[in-house]
């Protein structure tokens, strides 16, 4: 029987290019680096989270597609990564066909939830990287999750996109998952030299209050470079501002969860 203590967070935003996958990869890595046992579920057919933790396409034997159609269990599909304490269920483009394949399945919104319920291996955190849309895959993630973490780029239409996502969360609460909550909003690609970033931060904090994380993720070239090397930024360059920010975000996530003391010491640069 699966462990019920897993903390399941869906990282969702229907807009592309907001730092959602980058945050999924690096928050998962940061949580693992400070002692948590973490599973990252790549639920985006682009498979960028899988690439970003170094899982080559030819190595993705069983994937989230196999999980969703019942061809594999979570235990069978998960793969270790080069980051100690971090495993991933990878994704391939096959996942884009799930919506069509499950169109006549009355329980199609609960496929991921049922799969995670049968998980045998205990994880402290399960992070689900959602696609940039509000279709069946994202609905599955929200139905399975305890809470939603929203990466939000500091751009002009940020609040408009956030409002749409919050409406979707309300619909999921109503129809699929009445206990779903908003874990928080993480401001990404923050540029302190840009007045727009500061204005967006002011507006989002006024709108969402304490649900906005204190930690903001800066626009940082090292964060952008890391995926092309198949590495989270904490592995690529531990001391860069992006790595420092994601470690701070992980600590803030643990504080909000009542995470207690760290299981092992903070990582240090080699």
Coordinates of C-alpha atoms in Angstrom, one line a residue:
X1 CA 0.0 0.0 0.0
X2 CA 1.4 3.4 -0.9
X3 CA 2.5 5.9 1.7
X4 CA 0.0 8.7 2.4
X5 CA 2.5 11.2 3.7
X6 CA 3.8 12.3 0.3
X7 CA 3.5 16.1 -0.2
X8 CA 2.2 16.5 -3.8
X9 CA 2.7 19.9 -5.4
X10 CA 1.6 20.7 -9.0
X11 CA 3.6 23.4 -10.6
X12 CA 1.2 25.0 -13.1
X13 CA 0.7 28.0 -15.3
X14 CA -1.1 27.9 -18.6
X15 CA 1.3 30.4 -20.0
X16 CA 4.5 29.2 -21.6
X17 CA 7.9 30.7 -20.9
X18 CA 7.2 31.7 -17.3
X19 CA 9.9 29.5 -15.7
X20 CA 7.6 26.7 -14.7
X21 CA 9.8 23.8 -15.8
X22 CA 12.9 25.6 -14.7
X23 CA 11.4 26.0 -11.2
X24 CA 10.2 22.4 -11.2
X25 CA 13.8 21.1 -11.9
X26 CA 15.6 23.4 -9.6
X27 CA 13.1 23.4 -6.7
X28 CA 13.2 19.6 -6.8
X29 CA 17.0 19.6 -6.9
X30 CA 17.2 22.1 -4.0
X31 CA 14.8 20.1 -1.8
X32 CA 16.9 17.0 -2.5
X33 CA 20.1 18.9 -1.8
X34 CA 18.9 19.9 1.7
X35 CA 17.9 16.4 2.6
X36 CA 14.5 15.6 1.2
X37 CA 13.6 12.5 -0.9
X38 CA 12.0 14.0 -4.0
X39 CA 10.1 12.6 -7.0
X40 CA 9.7 14.9 -10.1
X41 CA 6.8 13.9 -12.4
X42 CA 7.3 15.3 -16.0
X43 CA 3.8 15.7 -17.2
X44 CA 4.7 17.9 -20.2
X45 CA 4.9 16.2 -23.6
X46 CA 7.9 18.5 -24.4
X47 CA 9.9 16.5 -21.8
X48 CA 12.0 19.5 -20.9
X49 CA 12.1 18.6 -17.2
X50 CA 13.5 15.2 -18.1
X51 CA 16.2 16.8 -20.3
X52 CA 17.0 19.3 -17.6
X53 CA 17.9 16.6 -15.1
X54 CA 20.0 14.7 -17.7
X55 CA 17.6 11.9 -18.8
X56 CA 18.4 11.4 -22.5
X57 CA 15.4 10.6 -24.8
X58 CA 16.7 7.2 -25.6
X59 CA 16.9 6.4 -21.8
X60 CA 13.2 7.1 -21.2
X61 CA 11.9 3.5 -21.4
X62 CA 8.8 3.9 -19.3
X63 CA 7.3 7.4 -19.0
X64 CA 4.4 9.4 -17.7
X65 CA 2.5 8.3 -20.8
X66 CA 2.8 4.7 -19.7
X67 CA 1.7 5.7 -16.2
X68 CA -1.4 7.6 -17.5
X69 CA -2.6 4.7 -19.7
X70 CA -2.0 2.1 -17.1
X71 CA 0.9 0.4 -18.8
X72 CA 3.3 1.0 -15.9
X73 CA 3.3 1.7 -12.2
X74 CA 5.1 4.7 -10.6
X75 CA 7.7 2.4 -9.2
X76 CA 8.3 0.9 -12.6
X77 CA 8.5 4.2 -14.4
X78 CA 10.6 6.3 -12.1
X79 CA 14.3 6.7 -12.8
X80 CA 17.1 7.9 -10.6
X81 CA 18.9 11.1 -11.6
X82 CA 22.5 12.3 -11.0
X83 CA 21.2 14.3 -8.0
X84 CA 21.2 12.2 -4.9
X85 CA 17.7 11.9 -3.4
X86 CA 16.0 13.0 -6.7
X87 CA 14.1 10.6 -9.0
X88 CA 12.0 11.4 -12.0
X89 CA 9.2 10.0 -14.1
X90 CA 10.3 11.2 -17.5
X91 CA 8.1 12.3 -20.4
X92 CA 8.2 12.0 -24.2
X93 CA 6.0 13.4 -27.0
X94 CA 3.8 10.3 -26.7
X95 CA 2.1 12.0 -23.8
X96 CA 0.4 14.4 -26.1
X97 CA -1.9 11.6 -27.3
X98 CA -3.3 10.8 -23.9
X99 CA -6.3 13.1 -24.2
X100 CA -7.5 11.3 -27.3
X101 CA -6.8 7.9 -25.9
X102 CA -8.7 8.5 -22.7
X103 CA -11.6 10.4 -24.3
X104 CA -14.2 7.7 -23.5
X105 CA -12.7 6.9 -20.0
X106 CA -15.0 8.2 -17.3
X107 CA -12.2 8.3 -14.8
X108 CA -9.7 10.0 -17.1
X109 CA -9.2 13.0 -14.7
X110 CA -7.9 10.7 -12.0
X111 CA -5.3 8.6 -13.8
X112 CA -2.3 10.3 -12.1
X113 CA -4.0 10.4 -8.7
X114 CA -4.7 6.6 -8.8
X115 CA -1.1 5.9 -10.0
X116 CA 0.5 7.9 -7.2
X117 CA -1.8 6.4 -4.6
X118 CA -0.3 3.0 -5.4
X119 CA 3.3 4.3 -4.9
X120 CA 5.3 2.0 -2.6
X121 CA 8.4 4.1 -2.2
X122 CA 8.1 7.0 0.3
X123 CA 8.9 10.5 -0.9
X124 CA 8.9 13.7 1.1
X125 CA 7.9 15.7 -1.9
X126 CA 6.3 14.9 -5.3
X127 CA 6.5 17.8 -7.8
X128 CA 4.4 17.6 -11.0
X129 CA 5.6 19.7 -13.9
X130 CA 2.5 20.5 -15.8
X131 CA 2.3 21.5 -19.5
X132 CA 1.6 25.1 -20.5
X133 CA -2.2 24.5 -20.9
X134 CA -5.3 23.8 -18.9
X135 CA -6.2 20.5 -20.6
X136 CA -6.5 16.9 -19.3
X137 CA -2.9 16.6 -18.2
X138 CA -3.0 19.6 -16.0
X139 CA -6.4 18.6 -14.7
X140 CA -4.9 15.2 -13.7
X141 CA -2.1 17.0 -11.9
X142 CA -4.5 19.2 -10.0
X143 CA -6.7 16.3 -9.1
X144 CA -3.8 14.4 -7.7
X145 CA -2.1 17.3 -5.9
X146 CA -2.6 18.7 -2.4
X147 CA -1.6 22.2 -3.6
X148 CA -0.6 24.3 -6.6
X149 CA 2.6 26.3 -6.8
X150 CA 2.4 28.9 -9.5
X151 CA 5.6 30.2 -11.1
X152 CA 4.7 33.7 -12.4
X153 CA 7.0 35.7 -14.8
X154 CA 7.3 39.4 -13.9
X155 CA 5.6 40.7 -17.1
X156 CA 2.8 43.0 -18.0
X157 CA 0.0 40.5 -18.3
X158 CA 1.0 38.4 -15.2
X159 CA -2.1 39.1 -13.2
X160 CA -4.4 38.3 -16.1
X161 CA -2.9 34.9 -16.5
X162 CA -2.9 34.3 -12.8
X163 CA -6.7 35.1 -12.6
X164 CA -7.4 32.5 -15.3
X165 CA -5.4 29.8 -13.5
X166 CA -7.2 30.6 -10.2
X167 CA -10.6 30.1 -11.9
X168 CA -9.4 26.7 -13.1
X169 CA -8.3 25.8 -9.6
X170 CA -11.8 26.7 -8.4
X171 CA -13.3 24.5 -11.0
X172 CA -11.0 21.6 -10.1
X173 CA -12.0 22.0 -6.4
X174 CA -15.6 21.9 -7.4
X175 CA -15.5 18.9 -9.7
X176 CA -12.4 16.8 -8.9
X177 CA -10.4 17.7 -5.7
X178 CA -12.2 19.7 -3.0
X179 CA -9.1 19.9 -0.8
X180 CA -6.9 21.5 -3.4
X181 CA -5.2 24.7 -2.2
X182 CA -2.9 27.4 -3.5
X183 CA 0.5 26.7 -2.0
X184 CA 1.9 29.9 -3.3
X185 CA 3.0 32.1 -6.2
X186 CA 6.7 32.3 -7.1
X187 CA 7.9 35.4 -9.0
X188 CA 10.3 34.4 -11.7
X189 CA 12.7 36.2 -14.1
X190 CA 12.8 39.1 -11.8
X191 CA 15.1 41.9 -13.0
X192 CA 15.9 44.5 -10.3
X193 CA 17.0 46.9 -13.0
X194 CA 13.6 46.9 -14.5
X195 CA 10.8 49.0 -13.0
X196 CA 8.2 46.6 -14.5
X197 CA 9.4 43.7 -12.3
X198 CA 9.0 45.9 -9.2
X199 CA 5.5 47.0 -10.3
X200 CA 4.4 43.4 -11.0
X201 CA 5.7 42.3 -7.7
X202 CA 3.8 45.1 -5.9
X203 CA 0.6 44.2 -7.8
X204 CA 0.8 40.5 -7.3
X205 CA 1.5 40.9 -3.6
X206 CA -1.4 43.2 -3.3
X207 CA -3.7 40.7 -5.0
X208 CA -2.4 37.5 -3.4
X209 CA -1.0 38.7 -0.1
X210 CA 1.0 36.2 1.9
X211 CA 0.4 33.5 -0.7
X212 CA 3.3 35.1 -2.7
X213 CA 6.6 33.6 -1.7
X214 CA 9.1 36.0 -0.2
X215 CA 11.8 34.5 -2.4
X216 CA 11.9 35.8 -5.9
X217 CA 13.9 34.1 -8.7
X218 CA 16.1 36.5 -10.6
X219 CA 16.7 36.6 -14.3
X220 CA 20.1 34.8 -14.5
X221 CA 22.0 33.6 -17.5
X222 CA 23.4 30.6 -15.6
X223 CA 19.8 29.4 -15.0
X224 CA 19.1 29.6 -18.7
X225 CA 22.4 27.8 -19.7
X226 CA 22.1 24.9 -17.3
X227 CA 19.4 22.9 -19.2
X228 CA 21.5 22.7 -22.4
X229 CA 24.1 20.8 -20.3
X230 CA 21.4 18.5 -18.9
X231 CA 22.0 19.8 -15.4
X232 CA 19.9 21.7 -12.8
X233 CA 21.5 25.1 -12.1
X234 CA 22.5 24.0 -8.6
X235 CA 24.8 21.4 -10.2
X236 CA 25.9 23.6 -13.0
X237 CA 26.8 26.6 -10.9
X238 CA 26.0 26.4 -7.2
X239 CA 27.1 29.9 -6.3
X240 CA 25.2 31.8 -9.0
X241 CA 22.2 34.0 -8.0
X242 CA 19.7 31.5 -9.5
X243 CA 21.0 28.7 -7.4
X244 CA 21.0 30.8 -4.2
X245 CA 17.4 31.8 -4.9
X246 CA 16.2 28.2 -5.5
X247 CA 17.9 27.0 -2.3
X248 CA 16.1 29.9 -0.5
X249 CA 12.8 28.9 -2.1
X250 CA 13.3 25.3 -1.0
X251 CA 13.8 26.4 2.6
X252 CA 10.7 28.6 2.4
X253 CA 8.7 25.7 1.0
X254 CA 9.8 23.6 4.0
X255 CA 9.0 26.4 6.5
X256 CA 5.5 26.6 5.0
X257 CA 5.1 22.9 5.3
X258 CA 6.4 22.8 8.8
X259 CA 9.3 20.8 7.5
X260 CA 11.4 20.8 10.6
X261 CA 15.2 20.4 10.7
X262 CA 17.3 19.5 7.7
X263 CA 18.2 15.9 7.2
X264 CA 21.7 16.7 6.0
X265 CA 23.8 19.9 5.7
X266 CA 23.5 22.6 3.1
X267 CA 25.4 21.9 -0.2
X268 CA 28.7 23.6 -0.7
X269 CA 30.5 24.4 -3.9
X270 CA 33.3 22.0 -4.9

